[in-house]
Coordinates of C-alpha atoms and ligand atoms in Angstrom, one line a residue:
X862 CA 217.0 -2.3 157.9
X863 CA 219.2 -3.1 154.8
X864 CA 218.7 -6.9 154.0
X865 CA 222.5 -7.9 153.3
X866 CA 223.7 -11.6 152.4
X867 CA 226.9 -12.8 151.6
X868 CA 228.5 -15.8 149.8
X869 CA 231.0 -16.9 151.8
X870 CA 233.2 -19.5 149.7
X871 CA 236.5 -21.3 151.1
X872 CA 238.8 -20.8 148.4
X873 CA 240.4 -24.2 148.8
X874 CA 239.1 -26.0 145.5
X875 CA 236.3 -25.1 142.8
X876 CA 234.0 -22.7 142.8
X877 CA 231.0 -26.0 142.2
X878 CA 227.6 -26.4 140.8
X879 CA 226.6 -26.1 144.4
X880 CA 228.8 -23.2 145.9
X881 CA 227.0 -21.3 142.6
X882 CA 223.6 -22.4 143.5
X883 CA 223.8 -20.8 147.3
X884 CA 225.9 -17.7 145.2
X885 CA 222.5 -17.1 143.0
X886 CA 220.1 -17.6 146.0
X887 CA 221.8 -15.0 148.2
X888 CA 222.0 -12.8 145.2
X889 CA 218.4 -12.9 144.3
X890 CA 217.3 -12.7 147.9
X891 CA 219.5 -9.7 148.2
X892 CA 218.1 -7.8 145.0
X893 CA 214.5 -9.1 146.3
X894 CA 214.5 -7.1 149.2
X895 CA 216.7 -4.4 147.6
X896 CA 219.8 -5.0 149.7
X897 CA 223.2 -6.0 149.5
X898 CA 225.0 -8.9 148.4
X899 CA 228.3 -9.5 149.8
X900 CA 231.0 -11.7 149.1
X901 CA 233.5 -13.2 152.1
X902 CA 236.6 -15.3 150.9
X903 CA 237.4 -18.0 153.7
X904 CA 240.9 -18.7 153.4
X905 CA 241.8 -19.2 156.9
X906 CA 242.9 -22.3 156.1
X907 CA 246.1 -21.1 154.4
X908 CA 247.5 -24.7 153.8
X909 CA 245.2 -25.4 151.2
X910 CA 243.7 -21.7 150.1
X911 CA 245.3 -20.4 146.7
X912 CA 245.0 -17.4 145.3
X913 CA 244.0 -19.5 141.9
X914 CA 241.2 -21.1 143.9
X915 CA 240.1 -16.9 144.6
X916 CA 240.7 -16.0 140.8
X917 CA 238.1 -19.2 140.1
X918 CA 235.7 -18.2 142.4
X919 CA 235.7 -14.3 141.5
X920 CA 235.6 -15.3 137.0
X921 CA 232.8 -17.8 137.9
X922 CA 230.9 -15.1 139.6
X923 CA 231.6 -12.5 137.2
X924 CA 230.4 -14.7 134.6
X925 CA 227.5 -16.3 136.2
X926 CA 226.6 -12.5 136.5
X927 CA 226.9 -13.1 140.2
X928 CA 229.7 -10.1 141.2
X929 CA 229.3 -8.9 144.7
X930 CA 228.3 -5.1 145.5
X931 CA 231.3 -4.7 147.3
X932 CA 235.4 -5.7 147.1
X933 CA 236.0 -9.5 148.8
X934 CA 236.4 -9.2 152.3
X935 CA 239.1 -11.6 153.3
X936 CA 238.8 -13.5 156.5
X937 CA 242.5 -13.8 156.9
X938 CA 242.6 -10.2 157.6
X939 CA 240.4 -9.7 160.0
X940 CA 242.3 -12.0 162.1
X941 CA 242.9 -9.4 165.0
X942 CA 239.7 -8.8 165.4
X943 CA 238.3 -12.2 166.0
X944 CA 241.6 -12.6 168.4
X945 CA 239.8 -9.1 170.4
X946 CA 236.3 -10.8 170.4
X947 CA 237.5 -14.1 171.8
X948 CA 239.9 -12.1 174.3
X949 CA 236.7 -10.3 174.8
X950 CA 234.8 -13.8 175.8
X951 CA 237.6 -14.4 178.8
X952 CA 237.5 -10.7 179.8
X953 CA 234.2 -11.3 180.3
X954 CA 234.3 -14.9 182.1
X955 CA 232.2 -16.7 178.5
X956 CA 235.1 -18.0 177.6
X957 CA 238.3 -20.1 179.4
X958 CA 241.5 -21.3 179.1
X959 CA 241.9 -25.1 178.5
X960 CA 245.6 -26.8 179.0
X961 CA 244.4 -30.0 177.9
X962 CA 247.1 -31.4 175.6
X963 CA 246.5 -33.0 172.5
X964 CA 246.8 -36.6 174.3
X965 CA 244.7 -35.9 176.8
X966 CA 241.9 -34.8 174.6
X967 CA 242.9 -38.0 172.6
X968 CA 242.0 -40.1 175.5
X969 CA 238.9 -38.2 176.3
X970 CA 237.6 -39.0 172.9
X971 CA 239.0 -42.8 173.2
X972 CA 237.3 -43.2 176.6
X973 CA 234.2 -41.5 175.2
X974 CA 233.7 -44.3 172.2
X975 CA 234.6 -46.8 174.5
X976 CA 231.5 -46.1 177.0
X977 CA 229.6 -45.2 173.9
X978 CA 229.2 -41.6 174.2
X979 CA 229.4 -39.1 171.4
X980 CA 233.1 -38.2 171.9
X981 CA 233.2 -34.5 173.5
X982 CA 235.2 -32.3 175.6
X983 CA 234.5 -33.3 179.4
X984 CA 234.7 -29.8 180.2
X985 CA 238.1 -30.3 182.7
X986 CA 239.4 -26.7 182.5
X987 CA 235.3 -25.0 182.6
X988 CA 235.8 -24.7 186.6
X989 CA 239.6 -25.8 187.2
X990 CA 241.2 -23.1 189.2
X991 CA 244.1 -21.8 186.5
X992 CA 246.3 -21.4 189.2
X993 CA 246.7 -25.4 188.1
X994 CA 247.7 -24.6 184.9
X995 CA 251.0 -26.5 183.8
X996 CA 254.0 -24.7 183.3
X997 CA 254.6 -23.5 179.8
X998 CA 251.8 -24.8 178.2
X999 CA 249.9 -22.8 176.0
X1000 CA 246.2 -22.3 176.7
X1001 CA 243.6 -22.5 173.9
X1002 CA 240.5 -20.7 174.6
X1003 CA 236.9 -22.4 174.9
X1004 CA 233.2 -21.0 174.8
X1005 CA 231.9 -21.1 178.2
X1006 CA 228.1 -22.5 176.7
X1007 CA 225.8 -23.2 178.6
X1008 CA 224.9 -26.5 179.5
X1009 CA 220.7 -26.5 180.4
X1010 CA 218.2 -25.2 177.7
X1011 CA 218.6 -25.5 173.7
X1012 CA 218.9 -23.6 170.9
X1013 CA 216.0 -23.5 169.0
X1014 CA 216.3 -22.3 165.5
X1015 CA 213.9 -21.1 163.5
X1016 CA 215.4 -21.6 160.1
X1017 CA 213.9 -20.4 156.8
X1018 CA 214.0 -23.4 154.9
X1019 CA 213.8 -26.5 157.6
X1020 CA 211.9 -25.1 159.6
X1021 CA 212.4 -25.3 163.4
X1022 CA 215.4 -27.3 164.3
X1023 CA 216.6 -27.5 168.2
X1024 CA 219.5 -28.7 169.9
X1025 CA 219.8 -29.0 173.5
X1026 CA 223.0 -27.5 174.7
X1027 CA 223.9 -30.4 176.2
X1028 CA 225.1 -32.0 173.1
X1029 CA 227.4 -29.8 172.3
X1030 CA 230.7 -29.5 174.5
X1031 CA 232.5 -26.2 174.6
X1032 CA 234.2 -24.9 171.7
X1033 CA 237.4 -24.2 170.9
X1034 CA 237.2 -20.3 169.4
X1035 CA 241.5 -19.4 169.7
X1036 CA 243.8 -23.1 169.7
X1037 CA 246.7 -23.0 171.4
X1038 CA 249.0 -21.3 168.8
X1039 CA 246.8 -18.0 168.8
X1040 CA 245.0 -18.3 165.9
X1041 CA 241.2 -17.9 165.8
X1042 CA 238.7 -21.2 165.0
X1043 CA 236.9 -21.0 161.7
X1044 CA 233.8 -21.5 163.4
X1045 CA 234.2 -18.4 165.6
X1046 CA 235.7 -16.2 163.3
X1047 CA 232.6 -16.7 160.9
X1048 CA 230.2 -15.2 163.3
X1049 CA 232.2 -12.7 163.9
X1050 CA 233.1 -11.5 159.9
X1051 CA 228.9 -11.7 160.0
X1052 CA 228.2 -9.4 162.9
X1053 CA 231.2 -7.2 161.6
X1054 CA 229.4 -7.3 157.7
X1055 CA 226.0 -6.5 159.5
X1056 CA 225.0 -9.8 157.4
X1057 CA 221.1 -9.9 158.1
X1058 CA 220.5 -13.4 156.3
X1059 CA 222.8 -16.1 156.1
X1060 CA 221.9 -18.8 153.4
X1061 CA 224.2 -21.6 152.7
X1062 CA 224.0 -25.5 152.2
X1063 CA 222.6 -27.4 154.7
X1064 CA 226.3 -29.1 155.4
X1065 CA 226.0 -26.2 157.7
X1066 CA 223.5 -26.9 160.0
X1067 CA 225.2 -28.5 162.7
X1068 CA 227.7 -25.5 163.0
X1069 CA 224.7 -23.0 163.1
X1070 CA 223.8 -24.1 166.6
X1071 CA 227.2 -23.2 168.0
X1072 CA 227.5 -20.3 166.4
X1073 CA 224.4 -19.4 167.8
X1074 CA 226.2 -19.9 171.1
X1075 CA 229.1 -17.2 170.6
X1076 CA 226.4 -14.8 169.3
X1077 CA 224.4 -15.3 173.0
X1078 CA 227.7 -15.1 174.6
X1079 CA 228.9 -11.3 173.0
X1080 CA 225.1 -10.3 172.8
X1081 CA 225.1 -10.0 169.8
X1082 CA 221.7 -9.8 167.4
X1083 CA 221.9 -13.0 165.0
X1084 CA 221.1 -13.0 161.4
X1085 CA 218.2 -15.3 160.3
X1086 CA 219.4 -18.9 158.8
X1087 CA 218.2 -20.6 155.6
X1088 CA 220.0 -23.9 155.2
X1089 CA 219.3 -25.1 151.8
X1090 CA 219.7 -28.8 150.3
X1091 CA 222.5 -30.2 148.8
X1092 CA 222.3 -30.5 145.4
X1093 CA 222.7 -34.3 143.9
X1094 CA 224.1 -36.2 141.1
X1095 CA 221.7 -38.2 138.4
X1096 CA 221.9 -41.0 140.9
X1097 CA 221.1 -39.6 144.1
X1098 CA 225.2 -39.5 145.6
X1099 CA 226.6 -36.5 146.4
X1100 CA 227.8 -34.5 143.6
X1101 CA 231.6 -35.3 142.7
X1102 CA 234.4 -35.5 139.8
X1103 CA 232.5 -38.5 137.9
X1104 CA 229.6 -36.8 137.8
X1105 CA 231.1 -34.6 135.0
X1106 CA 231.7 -31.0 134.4
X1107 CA 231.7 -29.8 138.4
X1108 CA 233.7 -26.8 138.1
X1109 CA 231.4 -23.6 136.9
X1110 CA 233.9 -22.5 134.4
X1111 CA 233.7 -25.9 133.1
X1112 CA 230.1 -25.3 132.1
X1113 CA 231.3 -21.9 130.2
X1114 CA 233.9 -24.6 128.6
X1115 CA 231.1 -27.2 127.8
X1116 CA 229.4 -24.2 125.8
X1117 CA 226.5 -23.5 128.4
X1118 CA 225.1 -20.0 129.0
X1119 CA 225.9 -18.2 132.5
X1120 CA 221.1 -17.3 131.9
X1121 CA 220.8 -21.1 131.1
X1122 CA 223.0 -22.3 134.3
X1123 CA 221.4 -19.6 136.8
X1124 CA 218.4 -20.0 135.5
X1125 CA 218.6 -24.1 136.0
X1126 CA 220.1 -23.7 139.6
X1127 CA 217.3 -21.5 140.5
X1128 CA 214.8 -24.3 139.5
X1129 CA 216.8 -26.8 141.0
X1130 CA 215.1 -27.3 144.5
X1131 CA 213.5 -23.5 143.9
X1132 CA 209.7 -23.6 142.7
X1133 CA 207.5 -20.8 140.9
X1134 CA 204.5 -23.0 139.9
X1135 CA 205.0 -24.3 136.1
X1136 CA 207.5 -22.0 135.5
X1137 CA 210.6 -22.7 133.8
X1138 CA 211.9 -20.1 131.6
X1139 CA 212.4 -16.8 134.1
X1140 CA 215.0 -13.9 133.2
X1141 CA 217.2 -12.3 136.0
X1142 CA 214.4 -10.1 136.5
X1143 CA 211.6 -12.4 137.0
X1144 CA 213.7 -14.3 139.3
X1145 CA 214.8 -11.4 141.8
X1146 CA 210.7 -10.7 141.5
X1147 CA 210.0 -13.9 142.2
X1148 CA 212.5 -15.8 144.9
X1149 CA 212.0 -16.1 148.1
X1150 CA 213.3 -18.9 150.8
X1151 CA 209.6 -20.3 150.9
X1152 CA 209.6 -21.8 147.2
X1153 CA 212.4 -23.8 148.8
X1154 CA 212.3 -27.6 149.3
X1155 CA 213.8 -29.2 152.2
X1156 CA 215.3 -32.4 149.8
X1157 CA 217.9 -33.0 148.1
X1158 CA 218.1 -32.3 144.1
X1159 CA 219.6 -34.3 141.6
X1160 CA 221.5 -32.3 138.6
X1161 CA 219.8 -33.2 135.3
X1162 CA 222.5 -32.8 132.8
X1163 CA 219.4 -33.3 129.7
X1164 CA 217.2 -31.3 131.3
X1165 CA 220.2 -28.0 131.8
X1166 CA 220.9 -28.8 128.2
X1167 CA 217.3 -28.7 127.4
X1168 CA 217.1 -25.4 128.8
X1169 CA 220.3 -23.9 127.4
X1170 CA 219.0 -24.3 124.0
X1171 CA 216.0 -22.4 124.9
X1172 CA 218.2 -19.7 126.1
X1173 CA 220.4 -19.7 122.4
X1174 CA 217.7 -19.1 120.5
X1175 CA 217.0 -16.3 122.7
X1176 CA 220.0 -14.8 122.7
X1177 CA 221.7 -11.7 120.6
X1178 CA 223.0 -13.0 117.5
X1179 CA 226.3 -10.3 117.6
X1180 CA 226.9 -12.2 120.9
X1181 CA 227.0 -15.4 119.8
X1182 CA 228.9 -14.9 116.8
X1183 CA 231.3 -13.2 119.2
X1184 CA 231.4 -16.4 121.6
X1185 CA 231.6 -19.2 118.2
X1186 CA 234.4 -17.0 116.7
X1187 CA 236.9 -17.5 120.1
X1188 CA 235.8 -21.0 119.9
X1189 CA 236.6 -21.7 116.4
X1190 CA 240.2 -19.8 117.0
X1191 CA 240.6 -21.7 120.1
X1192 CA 240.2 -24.5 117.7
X1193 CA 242.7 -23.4 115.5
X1194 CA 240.7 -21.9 112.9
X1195 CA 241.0 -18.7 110.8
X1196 CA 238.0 -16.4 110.8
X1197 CA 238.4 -13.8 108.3
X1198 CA 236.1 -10.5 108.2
X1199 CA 234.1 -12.8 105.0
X1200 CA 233.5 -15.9 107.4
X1201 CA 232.2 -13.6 110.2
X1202 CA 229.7 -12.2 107.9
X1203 CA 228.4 -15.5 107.3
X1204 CA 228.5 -16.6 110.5
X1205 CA 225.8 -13.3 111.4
X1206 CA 223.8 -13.7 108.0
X1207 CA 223.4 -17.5 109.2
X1208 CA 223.2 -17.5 113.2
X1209 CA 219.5 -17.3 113.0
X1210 CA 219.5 -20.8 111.1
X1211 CA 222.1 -22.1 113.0
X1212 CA 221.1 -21.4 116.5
X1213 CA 217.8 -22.7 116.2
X1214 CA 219.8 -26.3 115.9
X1215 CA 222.0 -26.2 118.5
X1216 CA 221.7 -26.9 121.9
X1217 CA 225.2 -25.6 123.3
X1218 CA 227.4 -23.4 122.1
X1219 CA 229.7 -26.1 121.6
X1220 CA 227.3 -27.5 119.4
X1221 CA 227.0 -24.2 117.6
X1222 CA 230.6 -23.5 116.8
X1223 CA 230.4 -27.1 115.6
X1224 CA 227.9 -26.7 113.4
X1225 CA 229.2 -23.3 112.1
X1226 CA 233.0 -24.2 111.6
X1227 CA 232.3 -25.2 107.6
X1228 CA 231.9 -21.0 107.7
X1229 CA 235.6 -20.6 108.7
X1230 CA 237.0 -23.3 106.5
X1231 CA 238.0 -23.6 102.6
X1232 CA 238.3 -25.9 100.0
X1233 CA 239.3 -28.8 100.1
X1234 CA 236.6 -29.2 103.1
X1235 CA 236.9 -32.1 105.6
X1236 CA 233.5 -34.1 105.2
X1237 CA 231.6 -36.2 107.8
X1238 CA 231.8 -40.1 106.6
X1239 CA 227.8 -39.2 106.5
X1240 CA 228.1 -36.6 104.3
X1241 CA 231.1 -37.9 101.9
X1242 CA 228.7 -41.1 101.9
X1243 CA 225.8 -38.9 100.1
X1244 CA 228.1 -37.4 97.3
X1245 CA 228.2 -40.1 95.2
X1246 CA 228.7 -40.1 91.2
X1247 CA 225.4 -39.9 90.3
X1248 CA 224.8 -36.8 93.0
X1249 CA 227.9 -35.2 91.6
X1250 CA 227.1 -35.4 88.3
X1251 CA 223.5 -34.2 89.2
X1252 CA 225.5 -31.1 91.1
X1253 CA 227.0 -30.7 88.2
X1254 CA 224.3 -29.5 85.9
X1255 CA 222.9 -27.4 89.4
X1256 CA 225.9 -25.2 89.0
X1257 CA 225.1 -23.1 85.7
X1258 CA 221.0 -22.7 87.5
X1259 CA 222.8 -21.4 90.3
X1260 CA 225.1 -18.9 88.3
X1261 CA 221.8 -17.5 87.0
X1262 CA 219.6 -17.1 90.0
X1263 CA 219.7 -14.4 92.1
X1264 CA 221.6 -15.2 95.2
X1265 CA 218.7 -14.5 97.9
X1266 CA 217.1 -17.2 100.2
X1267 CA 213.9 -16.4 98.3
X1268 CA 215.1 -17.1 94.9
X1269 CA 217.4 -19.7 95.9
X1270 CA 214.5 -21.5 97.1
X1271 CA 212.4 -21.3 93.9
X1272 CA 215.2 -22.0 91.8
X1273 CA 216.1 -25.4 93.8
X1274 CA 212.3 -26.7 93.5
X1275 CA 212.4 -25.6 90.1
X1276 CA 215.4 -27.9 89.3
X1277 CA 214.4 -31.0 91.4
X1278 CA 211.2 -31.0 89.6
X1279 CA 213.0 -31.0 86.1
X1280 CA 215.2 -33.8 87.6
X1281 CA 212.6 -35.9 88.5
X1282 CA 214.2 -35.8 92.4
X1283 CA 212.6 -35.0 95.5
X1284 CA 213.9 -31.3 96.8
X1285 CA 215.3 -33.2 99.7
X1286 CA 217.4 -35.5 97.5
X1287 CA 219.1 -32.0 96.1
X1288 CA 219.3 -30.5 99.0
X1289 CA 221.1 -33.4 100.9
X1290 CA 224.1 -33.7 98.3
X1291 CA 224.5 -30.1 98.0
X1292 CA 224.4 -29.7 101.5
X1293 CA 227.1 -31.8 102.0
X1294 CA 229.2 -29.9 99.5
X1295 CA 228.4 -27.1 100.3
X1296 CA 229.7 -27.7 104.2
X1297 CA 231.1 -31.4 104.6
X1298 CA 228.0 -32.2 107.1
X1299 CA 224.8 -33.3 107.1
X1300 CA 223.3 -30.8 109.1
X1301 CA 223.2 -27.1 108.4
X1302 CA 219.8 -24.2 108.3
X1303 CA 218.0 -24.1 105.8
X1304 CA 219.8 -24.8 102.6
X1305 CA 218.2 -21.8 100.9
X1306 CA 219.8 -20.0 103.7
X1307 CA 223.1 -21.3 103.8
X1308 CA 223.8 -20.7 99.9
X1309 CA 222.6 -17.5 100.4
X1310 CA 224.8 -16.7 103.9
X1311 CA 228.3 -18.2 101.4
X1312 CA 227.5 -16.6 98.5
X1313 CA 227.8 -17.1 95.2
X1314 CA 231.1 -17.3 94.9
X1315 CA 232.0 -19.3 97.5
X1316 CA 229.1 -21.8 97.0
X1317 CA 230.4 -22.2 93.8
X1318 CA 234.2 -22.7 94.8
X1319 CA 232.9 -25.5 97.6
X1320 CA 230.8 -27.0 94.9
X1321 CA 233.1 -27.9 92.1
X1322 CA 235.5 -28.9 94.9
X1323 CA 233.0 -31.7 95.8
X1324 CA 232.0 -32.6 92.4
X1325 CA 236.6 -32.7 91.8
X1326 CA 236.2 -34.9 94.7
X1327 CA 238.6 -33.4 96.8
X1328 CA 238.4 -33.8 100.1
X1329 CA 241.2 -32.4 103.2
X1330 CA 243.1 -35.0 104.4
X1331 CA 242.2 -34.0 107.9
X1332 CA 238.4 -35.3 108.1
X1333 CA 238.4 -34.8 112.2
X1334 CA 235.6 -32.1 112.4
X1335 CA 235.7 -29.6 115.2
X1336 CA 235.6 -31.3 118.9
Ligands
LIG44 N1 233.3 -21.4 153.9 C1 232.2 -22.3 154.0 C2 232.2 -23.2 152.8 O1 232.9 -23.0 151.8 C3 230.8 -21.6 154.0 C4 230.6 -21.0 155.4 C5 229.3 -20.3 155.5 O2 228.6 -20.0 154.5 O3 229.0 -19.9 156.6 O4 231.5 -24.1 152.7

């Protein structure tokens, strides 16, 4: 049997943290077991389904590395066939009409709370000969469940869960106007996708049982359940706008890594031992439901950015400079062809500071800029006359040194000792010429990734004292 899971997203707002979590775990279960991993776009709501909402949810996959082995299926187009199966269900006496009208079900539910019941259908219509049915009124069709027994559940992640059928009233599966329920037309799209494992929040629980009813009714075998926790802001409520970035694609826009964010979800209520770090393909070896806990998990924005940074330093340095060069545009910078060839002689240095890649196209944007720089308050503060002047006798050592990291490094000892200064007390003015910050790599490194030339430019600039008027550094 081909294991086959599906993501199964109503396309009625974000594609969030937590819709991307149950994404990645029926991917990896999928690839696990060598199956298939498909994706179903619930958008039988059509009031509030847009096709923006689909676009977000198929980029967000696509970038999360998350793309399905198959085109979308679309609910809203199977709708004939969950109309045939629920026709099916009356053919077969599961299912019956029900000409209650909206007040009446209204005072069923009032009359329910009043006596203190949990307000349910009273089953009127499950017996009523339909020769009483009122003139005109359209029927809506409901599950003929059964009322003795439960429905025990043997789910991969909570365990054994039961629910006496008596709880549960008979469902609607087609209202009035025709159309099919969403809870009926999922089990359907299910049996029809051969779906062997469904795995979705826990939210979902409840509907699982009734589902489980319409698959008795047709006969049909039922895929095994995994209901998995809900995942939780820093302060235990349930993750929402305040919480920050909840959109995926806001994550790409906060300068996060697709590796850094999977990898994070998948050790967000998903244990391996100690460990942390784990590539795609450590993490299809690895997952399973059972390293699933049953709480709920609280998003850790320090410890995602923790983790990102250990993914940039891993990653390829062409990529990156690829990912800081959109930003800086985005930004409104020029990159030349000379910038981005400082930007890759210097991405080792630079990554290995940066946390984000927000972070990094921050800390790289002095490549893309020229004289007169815009300075950090910080770093104007460390340029005063006495480090200009000092940077003024560097520049002639400079012009004679060989313009490796190597020799640059030797030379700049060389001249703090004949100054009398401590390296760091050159390197901290000349720095901040050199890039209008206080932070760059190694400042061997970044003369060397500039160049002669350019260092030398940047230099007299800051000894000149000229400074862009525009000292807002890159957001
Ligand atoms: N469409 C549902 C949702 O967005 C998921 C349904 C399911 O996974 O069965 O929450």
């Amino acid at each position: 049997m081909t294991i086959r899971t599906r993501f199964a997203p109503s396309p009625t707002g974000l594609l969030h943290i937590g819709g991307a979590r149950t994404a990645l775990f029926n991917f990896l279960f999928a690839r696990h077991f060598g199956g298939e991993f498909l994706l179903r776009i619930e958008d039988t709501d059509r009031a509030r389904s847009t096709q923006e909402a689909v676009q977000v949810i198929l980029d967000g996959l696509d970038w999360l590395g998350l793309s399905p082995d198959a085109p979308p299926v679309y609910q809203t187009r199977n709708e004939a066939r969950h109309v045939e199966v629920a026709l099916q269900l009356l053919a077969e006496g599961k299912a019956y009409k029900c000409y209650c009208s909206p007040a009446e079900l209204q005072e069923m539910r009032e009359r329910a709370v009043q006596e203190k019941r949990a307000p349910r259908y009273d089953g009127t219509w499950r017996d009523r000969d339909p020769a009483e049915a009122p003139v005109g009124v359209k029927p809506a069709l409901r599950l003929k469940a059964p009322r003795d027994g439960e429905v025990v559940l043997a789910d991969l992640v909570q365990g054994e869960v039961r629910v006496k059928n008596a709880e549960m009233d008979d469902m609607i599966i087609l209202r009035s106007d025709g159309t099919p329920t969403y809870l009926h037309a999922v089990v359907v799209d299910d049996h029809d996708m051969a779906i062997t494992h469904v795995i979705r929040g826990d939210d979902h629980l409840t509907n699982t049982f009734r589902q489980i009813q319409i698959y008795d009714a047709m006969g049909w075998d039922k895929p095994q359940f995994g209901h998995i926790p809900l995942i939780h802001g820093a302060d235990g409520a349930k993750l929402s706008k305040r919480h920050g970035a909840v959109s995926i694609l806001e994550f790409r826009e906060q300068g996060f890594l697709p590796e850094a964010l999977c990898n994070y979800l998948l050790r967000l209520g998903w244990g391996h031992g100690d460990a942390e770090f784990l590539s795609r393909e450590e993490q299809v070896q690895l997952f399973t439901l059972e390293g699933v806990g049953r709480a709920a998990s609280r998003m850790d924005y320090a410890k995602l950015t923790h983790l990102n940074g250990m993914w940039l330093r891993q990653a390829d340095d062409a990529r990156l400079v690829q990912d800081v060069v959109q930003r800086l545009v985005a930004a409104g910078l020029t990159v030349s062809t000379v910038a981005m060839t400082r930007l890759a002689a210097l991405m080792p240095g630079l990554k290995e500071r940066a946390k984000t890649l927000t972070e990094l196209s921050q800390a790289a944007a002095f490549l893309a800029r020229s004289v007169p720089l815009p300075f950090e308050p910080k770093a104007l503060a460390l340029l005063t006359d006495d480090a200009k002047a000092m940077l003024g006798r560097l520049v002639p050592v400079l012009a004679a040194t060989d313009f490796s990291a190597a020799a640059l490094d030797t030379a700049l000892r060389a001249f703090a000792e004949v100054e009398g200064r401590k390296l760091g007390q050159v390197a901290q003015p000349l720095r901040a010429a050199l890039t209008g910050s206080t932070m760059s790599p190694g400042i061997d490194a970044t003369l060397a990734g500039l160049g002669r030339e350019e260092a030398a430019i940047r230099l007299c600039a800051a000894i000149n004292g000229e400074v862009a008027a525009d000292t807002n550094q890159l957001q």
